[in-house]
Amino acid sequence: LAKTTQPISMDSYEGQEVNITCSHNNIATNDYITWYQQFPSQGPRFIIQGYKTKVTNEVASLFIPADRKSSTLSLPRVSLSDTAVYYCLVGDYNTGGFKTIFGAGTRLFVKA
Amino acid sequence: EAGVAQSPRYKIIEKRQSVAFWCNPISGHATLYWYQQILGQGPKLLIQFQNNGVVDDSQLPKDRFSAERLKGVDSTLKIQPAKLEDSAVYLCASSFSSLPGQGPEQFFGPGTRLTVL
Protein backbone atom coordinates (compact mmCIF):
# COMPACT_ATOMS: atom_id res chain seq x y z
CA LEU A 1 0.00 0.00 0.00
CA ALA A 2 1.34 3.41 -0.96
CA LYS A 3 2.23 5.82 1.81
CA THR A 4 1.16 9.44 1.60
CA THR A 5 2.81 12.65 2.77
CA GLN A 6 0.83 15.78 3.58
CA PRO A 7 1.58 19.06 5.35
CA ILE A 8 0.89 18.78 9.07
CA SER A 9 -1.15 21.97 9.22
CA MET A 10 -2.38 24.90 7.17
CA ASP A 11 -4.03 28.23 7.97
CA SER A 12 -6.50 30.12 5.83
CA TYR A 13 -9.12 32.84 6.01
CA GLU A 14 -12.79 32.69 5.27
CA GLY A 15 -13.61 33.07 1.60
CA GLN A 16 -10.20 31.94 0.36
CA GLU A 17 -9.47 28.91 -1.78
CA VAL A 18 -7.42 26.27 -0.01
CA ASN A 19 -5.21 23.75 -1.80
CA ILE A 20 -3.81 20.79 0.12
CA THR A 21 -1.21 18.74 -1.72
CA CYS A 22 -0.50 15.10 -1.01
CA SER A 23 2.54 13.16 -2.17
CA HIS A 24 2.22 9.46 -3.02
CA ASN A 25 5.33 8.52 -4.96
CA ASN A 26 4.73 4.77 -4.80
CA ILE A 27 1.16 4.78 -6.04
CA ALA A 28 0.24 1.59 -7.89
CA THR A 29 -1.55 1.31 -11.20
CA ASN A 30 -4.81 0.17 -9.63
CA ASP A 31 -4.79 2.68 -6.77
CA TYR A 32 -7.40 5.37 -6.42
CA ILE A 33 -6.86 8.61 -4.47
CA THR A 34 -9.41 9.45 -1.82
CA TRP A 35 -9.77 12.37 0.56
CA TYR A 36 -11.61 12.35 3.88
CA GLN A 37 -12.52 15.12 6.31
CA GLN A 38 -12.71 14.66 10.07
CA PHE A 39 -14.19 17.00 12.66
CA PRO A 40 -13.42 16.57 16.38
CA SER A 41 -15.36 13.76 18.04
CA GLN A 42 -16.64 12.45 14.71
CA GLY A 43 -15.61 9.73 12.30
CA PRO A 44 -14.00 10.69 8.98
CA ARG A 45 -16.32 11.67 6.15
CA PHE A 46 -15.68 11.03 2.45
CA ILE A 47 -15.02 14.14 0.37
CA ILE A 48 -13.86 13.07 -3.07
CA GLN A 49 -12.15 10.30 -5.00
CA GLY A 50 -10.30 10.19 -8.30
CA TYR A 51 -7.95 8.18 -10.46
CA LYS A 52 -6.45 10.72 -12.86
CA THR A 53 -6.89 14.27 -14.21
CA LYS A 54 -9.56 16.29 -12.44
CA VAL A 55 -12.63 15.39 -10.45
CA THR A 56 -15.13 17.91 -9.11
CA ASN A 57 -18.14 17.56 -6.87
CA GLU A 58 -20.30 19.97 -4.92
CA VAL A 59 -17.74 20.52 -2.15
CA ALA A 60 -14.26 20.11 -3.65
CA SER A 61 -12.06 19.47 -6.65
CA LEU A 62 -9.27 16.94 -6.92
CA PHE A 63 -6.39 17.53 -9.30
CA ILE A 64 -4.17 14.58 -10.25
CA PRO A 65 -1.22 15.06 -12.63
CA ALA A 66 -0.37 12.55 -15.32
CA ASP A 67 2.29 10.75 -13.27
CA ARG A 68 -0.18 10.41 -10.34
CA LYS A 69 2.63 10.81 -7.79
CA SER A 70 0.80 13.64 -6.10
CA SER A 71 -2.68 15.09 -5.85
CA THR A 72 -4.20 18.37 -4.73
CA LEU A 73 -7.47 18.82 -2.91
CA SER A 74 -8.99 22.21 -3.63
CA LEU A 75 -11.62 23.70 -1.34
CA PRO A 76 -13.24 26.80 -2.84
CA ARG A 77 -14.18 29.71 -0.59
CA VAL A 78 -13.65 28.04 2.77
CA SER A 79 -15.69 28.95 5.82
CA LEU A 80 -15.04 28.56 9.54
CA SER A 81 -16.89 25.23 9.44
CA ASP A 82 -14.23 23.81 7.12
CA THR A 83 -11.77 23.76 10.03
CA ALA A 84 -10.98 20.06 10.28
CA VAL A 85 -8.36 17.41 9.59
CA TYR A 86 -8.09 16.31 5.96
CA TYR A 87 -6.70 12.88 5.08
CA CYS A 88 -5.29 11.79 1.75
CA LEU A 89 -5.42 8.05 1.09
CA VAL A 90 -4.43 5.80 -1.76
CA GLY A 91 -5.75 2.30 -2.10
CA ASP A 92 -7.38 -0.19 -4.39
CA TYR A 93 -10.30 -2.55 -4.46
CA ASN A 94 -9.42 -6.22 -4.47
CA THR A 95 -11.34 -9.36 -3.85
CA GLY A 96 -11.38 -8.53 -0.18
CA GLY A 97 -12.62 -5.01 -0.44
CA PHE A 98 -10.98 -1.61 -0.40
CA LYS A 99 -7.57 -1.51 1.31
CA THR A 100 -5.89 1.72 2.31
CA ILE A 101 -3.89 3.47 5.03
CA PHE A 102 -4.70 6.72 6.79
CA GLY A 103 -1.74 9.03 7.43
CA ALA A 104 -1.56 11.78 10.03
CA GLY A 105 -3.61 14.18 7.92
CA THR A 106 -3.50 17.97 7.47
CA ARG A 107 -5.07 20.18 10.12
CA LEU A 108 -6.73 23.10 8.40
CA PHE A 109 -7.52 26.18 10.50
CA VAL A 110 -9.88 28.69 8.92
CA LYS A 111 -9.85 32.10 10.52
CA ALA A 112 -12.43 34.87 10.36
CA GLU B 1 -30.51 6.00 5.03
CA ALA B 2 -29.37 5.05 8.53
CA GLY B 3 -25.66 5.45 9.18
CA VAL B 4 -23.18 3.18 10.90
CA ALA B 5 -24.21 2.63 14.51
CA GLN B 6 -21.74 2.05 17.33
CA SER B 7 -22.13 1.47 21.04
CA PRO B 8 -21.24 2.41 23.62
CA ARG B 9 -20.10 5.94 22.81
CA TYR B 10 -17.86 6.16 25.86
CA LYS B 11 -16.26 3.58 28.11
CA ILE B 12 -13.92 3.89 31.08
CA ILE B 13 -12.26 0.78 32.46
CA GLU B 14 -9.32 -0.21 34.65
CA LYS B 15 -6.28 -1.82 33.06
CA ARG B 16 -6.47 -5.59 32.79
CA GLN B 17 -10.27 -5.44 32.50
CA SER B 18 -12.17 -6.54 29.40
CA VAL B 19 -14.29 -4.42 27.10
CA ALA B 20 -16.40 -4.97 24.00
CA PHE B 21 -17.58 -2.63 21.30
CA TRP B 22 -20.49 -3.20 18.94
CA CYS B 23 -20.99 -1.99 15.38
CA ASN B 24 -23.97 -2.23 13.04
CA PRO B 25 -23.00 -1.24 9.49
CA ILE B 26 -25.18 0.31 6.84
CA SER B 27 -27.61 -2.23 5.45
CA GLY B 28 -26.23 -4.04 2.42
CA HIS B 29 -22.61 -3.10 3.04
CA ALA B 30 -20.44 -6.15 2.62
CA THR B 31 -17.20 -4.71 3.96
CA LEU B 32 -16.73 -3.72 7.59
CA TYR B 33 -13.65 -2.10 9.12
CA TRP B 34 -12.48 -1.49 12.68
CA TYR B 35 -10.00 1.32 13.24
CA GLN B 36 -8.13 2.57 16.28
CA GLN B 37 -7.52 6.30 16.46
CA ILE B 38 -5.15 7.58 19.11
CA LEU B 39 -5.43 11.27 19.93
CA GLY B 40 -3.63 13.37 17.33
CA GLN B 41 -3.12 10.52 14.86
CA GLY B 42 -4.95 9.20 11.83
CA PRO B 43 -7.11 6.09 12.10
CA LYS B 44 -5.19 2.81 12.08
CA LEU B 45 -6.89 -0.20 10.53
CA LEU B 46 -7.21 -3.09 12.97
CA ILE B 47 -9.30 -5.54 10.99
CA GLN B 48 -11.30 -5.69 7.78
CA PHE B 49 -14.16 -8.10 7.05
CA GLN B 50 -15.71 -8.97 3.73
CA ASN B 51 -19.12 -10.40 4.66
CA ASN B 52 -18.22 -12.70 7.58
CA GLY B 53 -14.66 -13.45 6.48
CA VAL B 54 -11.52 -11.68 7.63
CA VAL B 55 -9.66 -9.93 4.78
CA ASP B 56 -6.91 -8.21 6.76
CA ASP B 57 -6.05 -8.42 10.45
CA SER B 58 -2.33 -7.84 10.13
CA GLN B 59 -2.36 -4.91 12.57
CA LEU B 60 -4.67 -6.46 15.14
CA PRO B 61 -2.83 -7.29 18.41
CA LYS B 62 -4.17 -10.79 18.50
CA ASP B 63 -2.90 -11.57 21.99
CA ARG B 64 -5.49 -9.19 23.41
CA PHE B 65 -7.82 -8.05 20.61
CA SER B 66 -10.44 -10.15 18.88
CA ALA B 67 -13.25 -9.36 16.48
CA GLU B 68 -16.07 -11.26 14.89
CA ARG B 69 -18.79 -10.73 12.33
CA LEU B 70 -20.66 -13.99 12.59
CA LYS B 71 -23.61 -13.40 10.27
CA GLY B 72 -21.94 -10.92 7.96
CA VAL B 73 -23.85 -8.00 9.42
CA ASP B 74 -23.01 -6.51 12.81
CA SER B 75 -19.63 -6.94 14.47
CA THR B 76 -18.04 -6.98 17.89
CA LEU B 77 -14.50 -5.92 18.80
CA LYS B 78 -13.15 -7.11 22.15
CA ILE B 79 -10.09 -6.21 24.19
CA GLN B 80 -9.00 -8.61 26.90
CA PRO B 81 -7.09 -7.58 28.96
CA ALA B 82 -6.88 -3.85 28.32
CA LYS B 83 -3.67 -1.86 28.64
CA LEU B 84 -3.17 1.84 29.23
CA GLU B 85 -2.02 2.28 25.62
CA ASP B 86 -5.37 1.02 24.35
CA SER B 87 -6.93 4.36 25.29
CA ALA B 88 -8.23 5.63 21.95
CA VAL B 89 -11.32 6.08 19.83
CA TYR B 90 -12.45 2.91 18.11
CA LEU B 91 -14.11 3.60 14.80
CA CYS B 92 -16.23 1.25 12.76
CA ALA B 93 -16.76 1.84 9.05
CA SER B 94 -18.56 0.03 6.26
CA SER B 95 -18.52 0.13 2.49
CA PHE B 96 -20.60 -1.34 -0.29
CA SER B 97 -17.65 -2.78 -2.21
CA SER B 98 -19.64 -3.37 -5.35
CA LEU B 99 -17.28 -2.08 -8.00
CA PRO B 100 -14.11 -4.07 -8.68
CA GLY B 101 -11.28 -1.76 -9.60
CA GLN B 102 -12.72 1.25 -7.82
CA GLY B 103 -12.03 2.06 -4.19
CA PRO B 104 -15.43 2.46 -2.57
CA GLU B 105 -16.38 5.12 -0.09
CA GLN B 106 -16.19 4.17 3.58
CA PHE B 107 -18.93 5.38 5.91
CA PHE B 108 -17.79 5.85 9.48
CA GLY B 109 -19.69 5.58 12.71
CA PRO B 110 -19.31 8.09 15.57
CA GLY B 111 -16.77 5.92 17.37
CA THR B 112 -16.35 4.66 20.92
CA ARG B 113 -14.00 6.61 23.13
CA LEU B 114 -12.16 4.20 25.44
CA THR B 115 -10.25 5.38 28.48
CA VAL B 116 -8.10 2.83 30.31
CA LEU B 117 -7.06 3.87 33.82
mmCIF file of C-alpha atoms in Angstrom, chain A:
data_model
loop_
_atom_site.group_PDB
_atom_site.id
_atom_site.type_symbol
_atom_site.label_atom_id
_atom_site.label_comp_id
_atom_site.label_asym_id
_atom_site.label_seq_id
_atom_site.Cartn_x
_atom_site.Cartn_y
_atom_site.Cartn_z
ATOM 1 C CA LEU A 1 0.000 0.000 0.000
ATOM 2 C CA ALA A 2 1.343 3.410 -0.965
ATOM 3 C CA LYS A 3 2.234 5.824 1.810
ATOM 4 C CA THR A 4 1.159 9.436 1.603
ATOM 5 C CA THR A 5 2.808 12.650 2.768
ATOM 6 C CA GLN A 6 0.827 15.785 3.580
ATOM 7 C CA PRO A 7 1.576 19.061 5.352
ATOM 8 C CA ILE A 8 0.893 18.782 9.068
ATOM 9 C CA SER A 9 -1.152 21.971 9.218
ATOM 10 C CA MET A 10 -2.384 24.904 7.169
ATOM 11 C CA ASP A 11 -4.026 28.226 7.971
ATOM 12 C CA SER A 12 -6.496 30.115 5.828
ATOM 13 C CA TYR A 13 -9.115 32.842 6.011
ATOM 14 C CA GLU A 14 -12.789 32.689 5.268
ATOM 15 C CA GLY A 15 -13.610 33.071 1.598
ATOM 16 C CA GLN A 16 -10.204 31.942 0.357
ATOM 17 C CA GLU A 17 -9.475 28.914 -1.783
ATOM 18 C CA VAL A 18 -7.423 26.269 -0.014
ATOM 19 C CA ASN A 19 -5.211 23.753 -1.796
ATOM 20 C CA ILE A 20 -3.808 20.794 0.123
ATOM 21 C CA THR A 21 -1.212 18.742 -1.717
ATOM 22 C CA CYS A 22 -0.503 15.104 -1.005
ATOM 23 C CA SER A 23 2.541 13.164 -2.171
ATOM 24 C CA HIS A 24 2.217 9.464 -3.021
ATOM 25 C CA ASN A 25 5.326 8.520 -4.959
ATOM 26 C CA ASN A 26 4.727 4.767 -4.804
ATOM 27 C CA ILE A 27 1.160 4.780 -6.043
ATOM 28 C CA ALA A 28 0.244 1.591 -7.889
ATOM 29 C CA THR A 29 -1.549 1.305 -11.197
ATOM 30 C CA ASN A 30 -4.809 0.168 -9.633
ATOM 31 C CA ASP A 31 -4.791 2.679 -6.769
ATOM 32 C CA TYR A 32 -7.401 5.374 -6.416
ATOM 33 C CA ILE A 33 -6.858 8.605 -4.475
ATOM 34 C CA THR A 34 -9.414 9.455 -1.825
ATOM 35 C CA TRP A 35 -9.773 12.370 0.560
ATOM 36 C CA TYR A 36 -11.615 12.350 3.875
ATOM 37 C CA GLN A 37 -12.521 15.119 6.308
ATOM 38 C CA GLN A 38 -12.711 14.657 10.072
ATOM 39 C CA PHE A 39 -14.187 16.996 12.660
ATOM 40 C CA PRO A 40 -13.418 16.566 16.381
ATOM 41 C CA SER A 41 -15.357 13.761 18.041
ATOM 42 C CA GLN A 42 -16.641 12.447 14.711
ATOM 43 C CA GLY A 43 -15.608 9.727 12.298
ATOM 44 C CA PRO A 44 -14.001 10.694 8.980
ATOM 45 C CA ARG A 45 -16.316 11.668 6.145
ATOM 46 C CA PHE A 46 -15.682 11.027 2.446
ATOM 47 C CA ILE A 47 -15.016 14.142 0.374
ATOM 48 C CA ILE A 48 -13.862 13.075 -3.067
ATOM 49 C CA GLN A 49 -12.146 10.299 -5.001
ATOM 50 C CA GLY A 50 -10.297 10.194 -8.297
ATOM 51 C CA TYR A 51 -7.946 8.180 -10.464
ATOM 52 C CA LYS A 52 -6.448 10.722 -12.858
ATOM 53 C CA THR A 53 -6.889 14.268 -14.208
ATOM 54 C CA LYS A 54 -9.555 16.295 -12.442
ATOM 55 C CA VAL A 55 -12.631 15.389 -10.452
ATOM 56 C CA THR A 56 -15.127 17.905 -9.109
ATOM 57 C CA ASN A 57 -18.141 17.564 -6.869
ATOM 58 C CA GLU A 58 -20.305 19.970 -4.925
ATOM 59 C CA VAL A 59 -17.744 20.515 -2.155
ATOM 60 C CA ALA A 60 -14.265 20.113 -3.649
ATOM 61 C CA SER A 61 -12.059 19.471 -6.647
ATOM 62 C CA LEU A 62 -9.273 16.943 -6.923
ATOM 63 C CA PHE A 63 -6.386 17.526 -9.301
ATOM 64 C CA ILE A 64 -4.175 14.579 -10.254
ATOM 65 C CA PRO A 65 -1.218 15.064 -12.631
ATOM 66 C CA ALA A 66 -0.373 12.547 -15.324
ATOM 67 C CA ASP A 67 2.292 10.754 -13.266
ATOM 68 C CA ARG A 68 -0.180 10.411 -10.341
ATOM 69 C CA LYS A 69 2.633 10.807 -7.793
ATOM 70 C CA SER A 70 0.796 13.638 -6.095
ATOM 71 C CA SER A 71 -2.681 15.085 -5.848
ATOM 72 C CA THR A 72 -4.202 18.365 -4.732
ATOM 73 C CA LEU A 73 -7.473 18.816 -2.905
ATOM 74 C CA SER A 74 -8.986 22.211 -3.634
ATOM 75 C CA LEU A 75 -11.620 23.699 -1.336
ATOM 76 C CA PRO A 76 -13.241 26.796 -2.843
ATOM 77 C CA ARG A 77 -14.176 29.715 -0.593
ATOM 78 C CA VAL A 78 -13.647 28.040 2.770
ATOM 79 C CA SER A 79 -15.690 28.953 5.824
ATOM 80 C CA LEU A 80 -15.037 28.562 9.539
ATOM 81 C CA SER A 81 -16.888 25.234 9.440
ATOM 82 C CA ASP A 82 -14.227 23.806 7.121
ATOM 83 C CA THR A 83 -11.768 23.757 10.034
ATOM 84 C CA ALA A 84 -10.977 20.055 10.279
ATOM 85 C CA VAL A 85 -8.361 17.408 9.588
ATOM 86 C CA TYR A 86 -8.088 16.311 5.961
ATOM 87 C CA TYR A 87 -6.702 12.883 5.081
ATOM 88 C CA CYS A 88 -5.292 11.792 1.745
ATOM 89 C CA LEU A 89 -5.418 8.050 1.095
ATOM 90 C CA VAL A 90 -4.427 5.798 -1.760
ATOM 91 C CA GLY A 91 -5.746 2.298 -2.104
ATOM 92 C CA ASP A 92 -7.384 -0.187 -4.391
ATOM 93 C CA TYR A 93 -10.303 -2.548 -4.456
ATOM 94 C CA ASN A 94 -9.416 -6.223 -4.472
ATOM 95 C CA THR A 95 -11.340 -9.361 -3.852
ATOM 96 C CA GLY A 96 -11.384 -8.525 -0.182
ATOM 97 C CA GLY A 97 -12.616 -5.005 -0.439
ATOM 98 C CA PHE A 98 -10.975 -1.610 -0.396
ATOM 99 C CA LYS A 99 -7.574 -1.506 1.314
ATOM 100 C CA THR A 100 -5.893 1.715 2.307
ATOM 101 C CA ILE A 101 -3.894 3.466 5.028
ATOM 102 C CA PHE A 102 -4.695 6.724 6.793
ATOM 103 C CA GLY A 103 -1.739 9.026 7.431
ATOM 104 C CA ALA A 104 -1.558 11.782 10.027
ATOM 105 C CA GLY A 105 -3.607 14.180 7.918
ATOM 106 C CA THR A 106 -3.498 17.969 7.471
ATOM 107 C CA ARG A 107 -5.066 20.178 10.124
ATOM 108 C CA LEU A 108 -6.730 23.098 8.403
ATOM 109 C CA PHE A 109 -7.523 26.181 10.500
ATOM 110 C CA VAL A 110 -9.876 28.685 8.918
ATOM 111 C CA LYS A 111 -9.849 32.102 10.519
ATOM 112 C CA ALA A 112 -12.425 34.867 10.359
#
